[in-house]
Amino acid sequence: MTLFDNRFFLRCSLFIMLALLSERSLLFSQINFDTSYSANQLVDKVLMGQGVRAGNIKYSGNRLAIAAFQTDSAVLGIRRGIILSTGSIFNANGPNTSPFITTKFTNSNIKKGQNSDRDLNRISKSITYDIASLEFDFIPFNNRISFIYVFGSEEYSEYVGSRFNDVFAFIINGEKLHNQNLAVIPKTILPVTINTINEKQNSRYFIDNDYFKKVVLNKVVPGQKTTSEEDEKFNNQYEINKRKRKKLNRSRLNTLQYDGLTTVMLASCYVIPYKKYHMKIAIGDVGDSQYDSGVFLEGGSFSSDKDRLQPRFKEYLNLSNTLNFDSIFGLKNSLTKAQKDSAAKEEAEYELYTLTDVNFDFDSYVIPDSSKKELDALAEYLKNHRNYHCDLYGYTDNLGTRNYNQPLSEKRALEVREYLISKNIEPLRLDISGHNYENPVADNNDERGRAKNRRVEIVLIEE
């Protein structure tokens, strides 16, 4: 063998080794999660960047719903940061082998209000579950704050356009800002959700990671058996679109479980330098507690910069070295006891009325007398709170066919609407929809569970 042949052989061998290593990295690429970080460490050491200081940091939610993450892969467009999820963060890891991955943190035996978030309810116009919420105060040193994120979900693409529209929000409060959501589509006030960013709506911000087809659009309680032949046919199986799978990014399929995600998005707003602001980063399942969604926040991206293009911009001094941050973040809430008591009462009333269910007898849409007192109280609440309207969602148990149960679920919602109209609530404030035996709140295998599922959910929506 000549010297040329040896060199050619070595080059070929090296090429084959690199190709095999590349193939191996594609097959075994993973997102590394670290749940050992405290909320303070996640904000201070991971999320915070230049020109900002944070304090009063707190997290509420399941411990497995938040973590630091890092990945060598560029599939997200973000290599390190924080993830908040409506299920176990480990479910976000690929490969994407199933259209439905979920962790149900919500305990159905606990009052729903303890698992819900009022801000997310308002944005999604529904009830939210499995909330993960990270909150903190911060001081910006400049007039504009921004940070980078990516949203992904297992709700894609089957539930686009439905009420199962998982939501997250970046709510900022402070000087000249009140409950402003920064998680919006650029140049709009539309929140980023599966219904606003998908392959048809605002598709330039959407990345498809889904190759499954003929997936059942029926969310069921784990272990529940269905009686419909259609449901039984597809309940535990799904077909694969092989042609579509070949077109998708292979590295992303092997790294990420979510069936769809957004491109890298920027959240930003103008602020007043050296004033204290409050940030709430929250995510929740909408309409039920099933099928996970997650938001990835880029590490070091929460920062402030000087933007001279701000309307009526005025130059300002750098005071960052003169402020006593311990004193600023240690300031007590200035609300009086009477104001706190009033706010607590308002919150309790909201949870009471927004989470009322009206249950029905089998094959009936007649409102039981036991529910009429609650509806009377709800009507009075609506009269005194003109900034609310009601969404009424009708449901059935799983006995009978889908074609029979669909109009029954609609009649139940309509009956509740007519009762509230009879109590002088304006029809335009009452919206109805029927959802058959989808989204059960209890197991349909026994009568006790079926009785809970024969219901109308009442959701108060704050305008």
mmCIF file of N, CA and C in Angstrom, residues 25-125:
data_model
loop_
_atom_site.group_PDB
_atom_site.id
_atom_site.type_symbol
_atom_site.label_atom_id
_atom_site.label_comp_id
_atom_site.label_asym_id
_atom_site.label_seq_id
_atom_site.Cartn_x
_atom_site.Cartn_y
_atom_site.Cartn_z
ATOM 1 N N SER A 25 -24.652 11.387 18.410
ATOM 2 C CA SER A 25 -25.066 12.594 19.130
ATOM 3 C C SER A 25 -26.487 12.963 18.785
ATOM 4 N N LEU A 26 -26.897 12.700 17.526
ATOM 5 C CA LEU A 26 -28.275 12.968 17.146
ATOM 6 C C LEU A 26 -29.235 12.046 17.872
ATOM 7 N N LEU A 27 -28.818 10.782 18.018
ATOM 8 C CA LEU A 27 -29.707 9.802 18.634
ATOM 9 C C LEU A 27 -29.830 9.993 20.136
ATOM 10 N N PHE A 28 -28.783 10.485 20.789
ATOM 11 C CA PHE A 28 -28.778 10.528 22.236
ATOM 12 C C PHE A 28 -28.718 11.957 22.786
ATOM 13 N N SER A 29 -28.989 12.955 21.937
ATOM 14 C CA SER A 29 -29.007 14.340 22.405
ATOM 15 C C SER A 29 -30.099 14.510 23.451
ATOM 16 N N GLN A 30 -29.780 15.183 24.549
ATOM 17 C CA GLN A 30 -30.728 15.354 25.648
ATOM 18 C C GLN A 30 -30.640 16.766 26.198
ATOM 19 N N ILE A 31 -31.715 17.182 26.835
ATOM 20 C CA ILE A 31 -31.688 18.417 27.623
ATOM 21 C C ILE A 31 -31.389 18.008 29.064
ATOM 22 N N ASN A 32 -30.390 18.600 29.647
ATOM 23 C CA ASN A 32 -30.020 18.282 31.022
ATOM 24 C C ASN A 32 -30.747 19.218 31.980
ATOM 25 N N PHE A 33 -31.486 18.639 32.934
ATOM 26 C CA PHE A 33 -32.246 19.420 33.900
ATOM 27 C C PHE A 33 -31.614 19.288 35.285
ATOM 28 N N ASP A 34 -31.643 20.371 36.046
ATOM 29 C CA ASP A 34 -31.117 20.381 37.406
ATOM 30 C C ASP A 34 -32.168 20.976 38.328
ATOM 31 N N THR A 35 -32.804 20.108 39.140
ATOM 32 C CA THR A 35 -33.879 20.567 40.035
ATOM 33 C C THR A 35 -33.354 20.974 41.409
ATOM 34 N N SER A 36 -32.037 20.984 41.584
ATOM 35 C CA SER A 36 -31.473 21.295 42.904
ATOM 36 C C SER A 36 -31.428 22.794 43.190
ATOM 37 N N TYR A 37 -31.621 23.624 42.169
ATOM 38 C CA TYR A 37 -31.569 25.069 42.362
ATOM 39 C C TYR A 37 -32.779 25.546 43.169
ATOM 40 N N SER A 38 -32.543 26.467 44.090
ATOM 41 C CA SER A 38 -33.646 27.143 44.785
ATOM 42 C C SER A 38 -34.192 28.233 43.873
ATOM 43 N N ALA A 39 -35.353 28.783 44.244
ATOM 44 C CA ALA A 39 -35.933 29.879 43.457
ATOM 45 C C ALA A 39 -34.977 31.069 43.401
ATOM 46 N N ASN A 40 -34.334 31.374 44.531
ATOM 47 C CA ASN A 40 -33.380 32.496 44.559
ATOM 48 C C ASN A 40 -32.227 32.251 43.596
ATOM 49 N N GLN A 41 -31.704 31.037 43.571
ATOM 50 C CA GLN A 41 -30.584 30.718 42.690
ATOM 51 C C GLN A 41 -31.006 30.767 41.227
ATOM 52 N N LEU A 42 -32.210 30.283 40.931
ATOM 53 C CA LEU A 42 -32.680 30.299 39.550
ATOM 54 C C LEU A 42 -32.772 31.718 39.008
ATOM 55 N N VAL A 43 -33.255 32.636 39.832
ATOM 56 C CA VAL A 43 -33.377 34.024 39.383
ATOM 57 C C VAL A 43 -32.028 34.726 39.397
ATOM 58 N N ASP A 44 -31.330 34.688 40.544
ATOM 59 C CA ASP A 44 -30.086 35.439 40.691
ATOM 60 C C ASP A 44 -28.944 34.896 39.841
ATOM 61 N N LYS A 45 -28.775 33.555 39.836
ATOM 62 C CA LYS A 45 -27.602 32.967 39.196
ATOM 63 C C LYS A 45 -27.834 32.518 37.758
ATOM 64 N N VAL A 46 -29.114 32.307 37.395
ATOM 65 C CA VAL A 46 -29.387 31.790 36.047
ATOM 66 C C VAL A 46 -30.056 32.842 35.164
ATOM 67 N N LEU A 47 -31.150 33.430 35.628
ATOM 68 C CA LEU A 47 -31.964 34.281 34.759
ATOM 69 C C LEU A 47 -31.425 35.702 34.607
ATOM 70 N N MET A 48 -30.931 36.295 35.714
ATOM 71 C CA MET A 48 -30.557 37.699 35.688
ATOM 72 C C MET A 48 -29.342 37.971 34.799
ATOM 73 N N GLY A 49 -29.411 39.115 34.069
ATOM 74 C CA GLY A 49 -28.311 39.560 33.234
ATOM 75 C C GLY A 49 -27.816 40.924 33.682
ATOM 76 N N GLN A 50 -27.414 41.745 32.739
ATOM 77 C CA GLN A 50 -26.836 43.051 33.035
ATOM 78 C C GLN A 50 -27.925 44.099 33.303
ATOM 79 N N GLY A 51 -27.596 45.035 34.179
ATOM 80 C CA GLY A 51 -28.452 46.209 34.353
ATOM 81 C C GLY A 51 -29.724 45.982 35.133
ATOM 82 N N VAL A 52 -29.747 44.987 36.026
ATOM 83 C CA VAL A 52 -30.958 44.721 36.806
ATOM 84 C C VAL A 52 -30.575 44.003 38.089
ATOM 85 N N ARG A 53 -31.374 44.227 39.130
ATOM 86 C CA ARG A 53 -31.155 43.574 40.424
ATOM 87 C C ARG A 53 -32.498 43.059 40.930
ATOM 88 N N ALA A 54 -32.539 41.801 41.417
ATOM 89 C CA ALA A 54 -33.799 41.176 41.833
ATOM 90 C C ALA A 54 -33.812 40.881 43.318
ATOM 91 N N GLY A 55 -35.008 40.780 43.895
ATOM 92 C CA GLY A 55 -35.191 40.434 45.296
ATOM 93 C C GLY A 55 -36.603 39.948 45.549
ATOM 94 N N ASN A 56 -36.888 39.540 46.797
ATOM 95 C CA ASN A 56 -38.221 39.043 47.178
ATOM 96 C C ASN A 56 -38.692 37.939 46.225
ATOM 97 N N ILE A 57 -37.843 36.954 46.002
ATOM 98 C CA ILE A 57 -38.090 35.893 45.020
ATOM 99 C C ILE A 57 -38.879 34.759 45.668
ATOM 100 N N LYS A 58 -39.915 34.291 44.979
ATOM 101 C CA LYS A 58 -40.680 33.157 45.503
ATOM 102 C C LYS A 58 -41.234 32.325 44.350
ATOM 103 N N TYR A 59 -41.394 31.037 44.619
ATOM 104 C CA TYR A 59 -41.943 30.115 43.633
ATOM 105 C C TYR A 59 -43.109 29.365 44.242
ATOM 106 N N SER A 60 -44.170 29.179 43.466
ATOM 107 C CA SER A 60 -45.297 28.349 43.897
ATOM 108 C C SER A 60 -45.622 27.358 42.790
ATOM 109 N N GLY A 61 -45.762 26.096 43.174
ATOM 110 C CA GLY A 61 -46.025 25.036 42.209
ATOM 111 C C GLY A 61 -45.294 23.779 42.619
ATOM 112 N N ASN A 62 -45.438 22.747 41.816
ATOM 113 C CA ASN A 62 -44.770 21.491 42.103
ATOM 114 C C ASN A 62 -43.270 21.626 41.892
ATOM 115 N N ARG A 63 -42.492 20.967 42.733
ATOM 116 C CA ARG A 63 -41.035 21.097 42.646
ATOM 117 C C ARG A 63 -40.496 20.529 41.335
ATOM 118 N N LEU A 64 -41.201 19.592 40.728
ATOM 119 C CA LEU A 64 -40.749 19.016 39.466
ATOM 120 C C LEU A 64 -41.170 19.840 38.251
ATOM 121 N N ALA A 65 -41.802 20.998 38.504
ATOM 122 C CA ALA A 65 -42.285 21.832 37.396
ATOM 123 C C ALA A 65 -41.341 22.987 37.082
ATOM 124 N N ILE A 66 -40.184 23.048 37.763
ATOM 125 C CA ILE A 66 -39.239 24.138 37.513
ATOM 126 C C ILE A 66 -37.821 23.605 37.682
ATOM 127 N N ALA A 67 -36.902 24.097 36.851
ATOM 128 C CA ALA A 67 -35.518 23.625 36.926
ATOM 129 C C ALA A 67 -34.629 24.513 36.072
ATOM 130 N N ALA A 68 -33.338 24.420 36.327
ATOM 131 C CA ALA A 68 -32.356 24.957 35.397
ATOM 132 C C ALA A 68 -32.148 23.920 34.300
ATOM 133 N N PHE A 69 -31.861 24.372 33.093
ATOM 134 C CA PHE A 69 -31.611 23.426 32.010
ATOM 135 C C PHE A 69 -30.384 23.852 31.207
ATOM 136 N N GLN A 70 -29.819 22.874 30.535
ATOM 137 C CA GLN A 70 -28.684 23.121 29.660
ATOM 138 C C GLN A 70 -28.676 22.061 28.582
ATOM 139 N N THR A 71 -28.333 22.446 27.364
ATOM 140 C CA THR A 71 -28.273 21.495 26.274
ATOM 141 C C THR A 71 -27.190 21.900 25.295
ATOM 142 N N ASP A 72 -26.515 20.908 24.741
ATOM 143 C CA ASP A 72 -25.501 21.174 23.727
ATOM 144 C C ASP A 72 -26.127 21.384 22.355
ATOM 145 N N SER A 73 -27.393 21.024 22.268
ATOM 146 C CA SER A 73 -28.081 21.113 20.988
ATOM 147 C C SER A 73 -28.662 22.509 20.799
ATOM 148 N N ALA A 74 -28.751 22.922 19.527
ATOM 149 C CA ALA A 74 -29.321 24.232 19.216
ATOM 150 C C ALA A 74 -30.793 24.135 18.824
ATOM 151 N N VAL A 75 -31.470 23.035 19.186
ATOM 152 C CA VAL A 75 -32.842 22.824 18.725
ATOM 153 C C VAL A 75 -33.814 23.865 19.272
ATOM 154 N N LEU A 76 -33.523 24.418 20.444
ATOM 155 C CA LEU A 76 -34.412 25.418 21.027
ATOM 156 C C LEU A 76 -34.055 26.822 20.582
ATOM 157 N N GLY A 77 -32.804 27.015 20.181
ATOM 158 C CA GLY A 77 -32.309 28.373 19.973
ATOM 159 C C GLY A 77 -31.838 28.969 21.275
ATOM 160 N N ILE A 78 -31.974 28.236 22.359
ATOM 161 C CA ILE A 78 -31.533 28.627 23.694
ATOM 162 C C ILE A 78 -30.740 27.456 24.261
ATOM 163 N N ARG A 79 -29.554 27.694 24.761
ATOM 164 C CA ARG A 79 -28.712 26.604 25.232
ATOM 165 C C ARG A 79 -28.771 26.385 26.740
ATOM 166 N N ARG A 80 -29.140 27.411 27.502
ATOM 167 C CA ARG A 80 -29.200 27.268 28.959
ATOM 168 C C ARG A 80 -30.218 28.255 29.511
ATOM 169 N N GLY A 81 -30.757 27.930 30.711
ATOM 170 C CA GLY A 81 -31.706 28.848 31.323
ATOM 171 C C GLY A 81 -32.599 28.156 32.326
ATOM 172 N N ILE A 82 -33.865 28.596 32.384
ATOM 173 C CA ILE A 82 -34.867 28.063 33.308
ATOM 174 C C ILE A 82 -36.044 27.539 32.509
ATOM 175 N N ILE A 83 -36.604 26.419 32.935
ATOM 176 C CA ILE A 83 -37.849 25.918 32.367
ATOM 177 C C ILE A 83 -38.919 25.891 33.441
ATOM 178 N N LEU A 84 -40.131 26.339 33.111
ATOM 179 C CA LEU A 84 -41.330 26.155 33.928
ATOM 180 C C LEU A 84 -42.302 25.333 33.108
ATOM 181 N N SER A 85 -42.933 24.339 33.738
ATOM 182 C CA SER A 85 -43.777 23.414 33.002
ATOM 183 C C SER A 85 -45.076 23.145 33.753
ATOM 184 N N THR A 86 -46.102 22.708 32.998
ATOM 185 C CA THR A 86 -47.365 22.304 33.627
ATOM 186 C C THR A 86 -47.315 20.851 34.083
ATOM 187 N N GLY A 87 -46.227 20.156 33.788
ATOM 188 C CA GLY A 87 -46.011 18.786 34.242
ATOM 189 C C GLY A 87 -44.563 18.623 34.646
ATOM 190 N N SER A 88 -44.110 17.409 34.778
ATOM 191 C CA SER A 88 -42.713 17.169 35.116
ATOM 192 C C SER A 88 -41.815 17.708 34.012
ATOM 193 N N ILE A 89 -40.800 18.477 34.404
ATOM 194 C CA ILE A 89 -39.897 19.038 33.403
ATOM 195 C C ILE A 89 -39.178 17.927 32.633
ATOM 196 N N PHE A 90 -39.011 16.763 33.238
ATOM 197 C CA PHE A 90 -38.322 15.666 32.557
ATOM 198 C C PHE A 90 -39.114 15.140 31.362
ATOM 199 N N ASN A 91 -40.432 15.413 31.337
ATOM 200 C CA ASN A 91 -41.245 14.998 30.196
ATOM 201 C C ASN A 91 -40.930 15.784 28.933
ATOM 202 N N ALA A 92 -40.229 16.915 29.085
ATOM 203 C CA ALA A 92 -39.879 17.714 27.910
ATOM 204 C C ALA A 92 -38.768 17.068 27.099
ATOM 205 N N ASN A 93 -38.039 16.135 27.709
ATOM 206 C CA ASN A 93 -36.921 15.501 27.028
ATOM 207 C C ASN A 93 -37.397 14.532 25.953
ATOM 208 N N GLY A 94 -36.706 14.556 24.822
ATOM 209 C CA GLY A 94 -37.002 13.653 23.735
ATOM 210 C C GLY A 94 -36.400 12.278 23.972
ATOM 211 N N PRO A 95 -36.532 11.381 22.998
ATOM 212 C CA PRO A 95 -37.104 11.661 21.678
ATOM 213 C C PRO A 95 -38.621 11.759 21.711
ATOM 214 N N ASN A 96 -39.178 12.411 20.692
ATOM 215 C CA ASN A 96 -40.622 12.575 20.622
ATOM 216 C C ASN A 96 -41.236 11.292 20.086
ATOM 217 N N THR A 97 -41.666 10.448 21.008
ATOM 218 C CA THR A 97 -42.198 9.125 20.646
ATOM 219 C C THR A 97 -43.689 8.997 20.901
ATOM 220 N N SER A 98 -44.326 10.046 21.398
ATOM 221 C CA SER A 98 -45.751 9.966 21.722
ATOM 222 C C SER A 98 -46.417 11.323 21.509
ATOM 223 N N PRO A 99 -47.658 11.344 21.003
ATOM 224 C CA PRO A 99 -48.364 12.618 20.850
ATOM 225 C C PRO A 99 -48.885 13.166 22.165
ATOM 226 N N PHE A 100 -48.914 12.328 23.211
ATOM 227 C CA PHE A 100 -49.502 12.748 24.482
ATOM 228 C C PHE A 100 -48.589 12.362 25.641
ATOM 229 N N ILE A 101 -47.912 13.325 26.220
ATOM 230 C CA ILE A 101 -47.153 13.111 27.441
ATOM 231 C C ILE A 101 -47.706 14.065 28.491
ATOM 232 N N THR A 102 -47.969 13.552 29.693
ATOM 233 C CA THR A 102 -48.581 14.414 30.698
ATOM 234 C C THR A 102 -48.205 13.982 32.104
ATOM 235 N N THR A 103 -48.114 14.955 32.991
ATOM 236 C CA THR A 103 -48.050 14.731 34.433
ATOM 237 C C THR A 103 -49.170 15.535 35.056
ATOM 238 N N LYS A 104 -50.046 14.875 35.751
ATOM 239 C CA LYS A 104 -51.187 15.550 36.359
ATOM 240 C C LYS A 104 -50.875 15.824 37.817
ATOM 241 N N PHE A 105 -50.465 17.083 38.112
ATOM 242 C CA PHE A 105 -50.156 17.461 39.483
ATOM 243 C C PHE A 105 -51.413 17.739 40.296
ATOM 244 N N THR A 106 -52.474 18.180 39.622
ATOM 245 C CA THR A 106 -53.686 18.603 40.320
ATOM 246 C C THR A 106 -54.371 17.424 40.995
ATOM 247 N N ASN A 107 -54.710 17.585 42.261
ATOM 248 C CA ASN A 107 -55.479 16.595 42.994
ATOM 249 C C ASN A 107 -56.959 16.925 42.837
ATOM 250 N N SER A 108 -57.695 16.033 42.184
ATOM 251 C CA SER A 108 -59.108 16.308 41.904
ATOM 252 C C SER A 108 -59.951 16.394 43.162
ATOM 253 N N ASN A 109 -59.425 15.933 44.306
ATOM 254 C CA ASN A 109 -60.184 16.001 45.553
ATOM 255 C C ASN A 109 -60.036 17.351 46.256
ATOM 256 N N ILE A 110 -59.114 18.192 45.744
ATOM 257 C CA ILE A 110 -58.904 19.515 46.328
ATOM 258 C C ILE A 110 -59.735 20.529 45.563
ATOM 259 N N LYS A 111 -60.240 21.524 46.265
ATOM 260 C CA LYS A 111 -61.029 22.572 45.620
ATOM 261 C C LYS A 111 -60.229 23.189 44.479
ATOM 262 N N LYS A 112 -60.889 23.327 43.327
ATOM 263 C CA LYS A 112 -60.181 23.754 42.127
ATOM 264 C C LYS A 112 -59.472 25.087 42.288
ATOM 265 N N GLY A 113 -60.017 25.985 43.085
ATOM 266 C CA GLY A 113 -59.441 27.317 43.232
ATOM 267 C C GLY A 113 -58.020 27.292 43.750
ATOM 268 N N GLN A 114 -57.656 26.257 44.503
ATOM 269 C CA GLN A 114 -56.310 26.169 45.048
ATOM 270 C C GLN A 114 -55.293 25.800 43.976
ATOM 271 N N ASN A 115 -55.755 25.370 42.812
ATOM 272 C CA ASN A 115 -54.849 24.976 41.741
ATOM 273 C C ASN A 115 -54.888 25.949 40.574
ATOM 274 N N SER A 116 -55.620 27.042 40.703
ATOM 275 C CA SER A 116 -55.842 27.954 39.590
ATOM 276 C C SER A 116 -55.082 29.258 39.783
ATOM 277 N N ASP A 117 -54.989 30.055 38.725
ATOM 278 C CA ASP A 117 -54.314 31.341 38.790
ATOM 279 C C ASP A 117 -55.201 32.382 38.122
ATOM 280 N N ARG A 118 -55.506 33.442 38.844
ATOM 281 C CA ARG A 118 -56.465 34.425 38.352
ATOM 282 C C ARG A 118 -55.950 35.159 37.116
ATOM 283 N N ASP A 119 -54.667 35.494 37.089
ATOM 284 C CA ASP A 119 -54.112 36.183 35.921
ATOM 285 C C ASP A 119 -54.182 35.312 34.678
ATOM 286 N N LEU A 120 -53.830 34.029 34.830
ATOM 287 C CA LEU A 120 -53.893 33.123 33.688
ATOM 288 C C LEU A 120 -55.335 32.843 33.279
ATOM 289 N N ASN A 121 -56.253 32.782 34.262
ATOM 290 C CA ASN A 121 -57.676 32.626 33.935
ATOM 291 C C ASN A 121 -58.151 33.782 33.055
ATOM 292 N N ARG A 122 -57.739 34.993 33.430
ATOM 293 C CA ARG A 122 -58.155 36.188 32.680
ATOM 294 C C ARG A 122 -57.615 36.156 31.254
ATOM 295 N N ILE A 123 -56.367 35.777 31.096
ATOM 296 C CA ILE A 123 -55.745 35.779 29.776
ATOM 297 C C ILE A 123 -56.306 34.670 28.891
ATOM 298 N N SER A 124 -56.490 33.481 29.471
ATOM 299 C CA SER A 124 -56.969 32.336 28.690
ATOM 300 C C SER A 124 -58.490 32.295 28.563
ATOM 301 N N LYS A 125 -59.172 33.099 29.379
ATOM 302 C CA LYS A 125 -60.634 33.096 29.429
ATOM 303 C C LYS A 125 -61.169 31.708 29.770
#
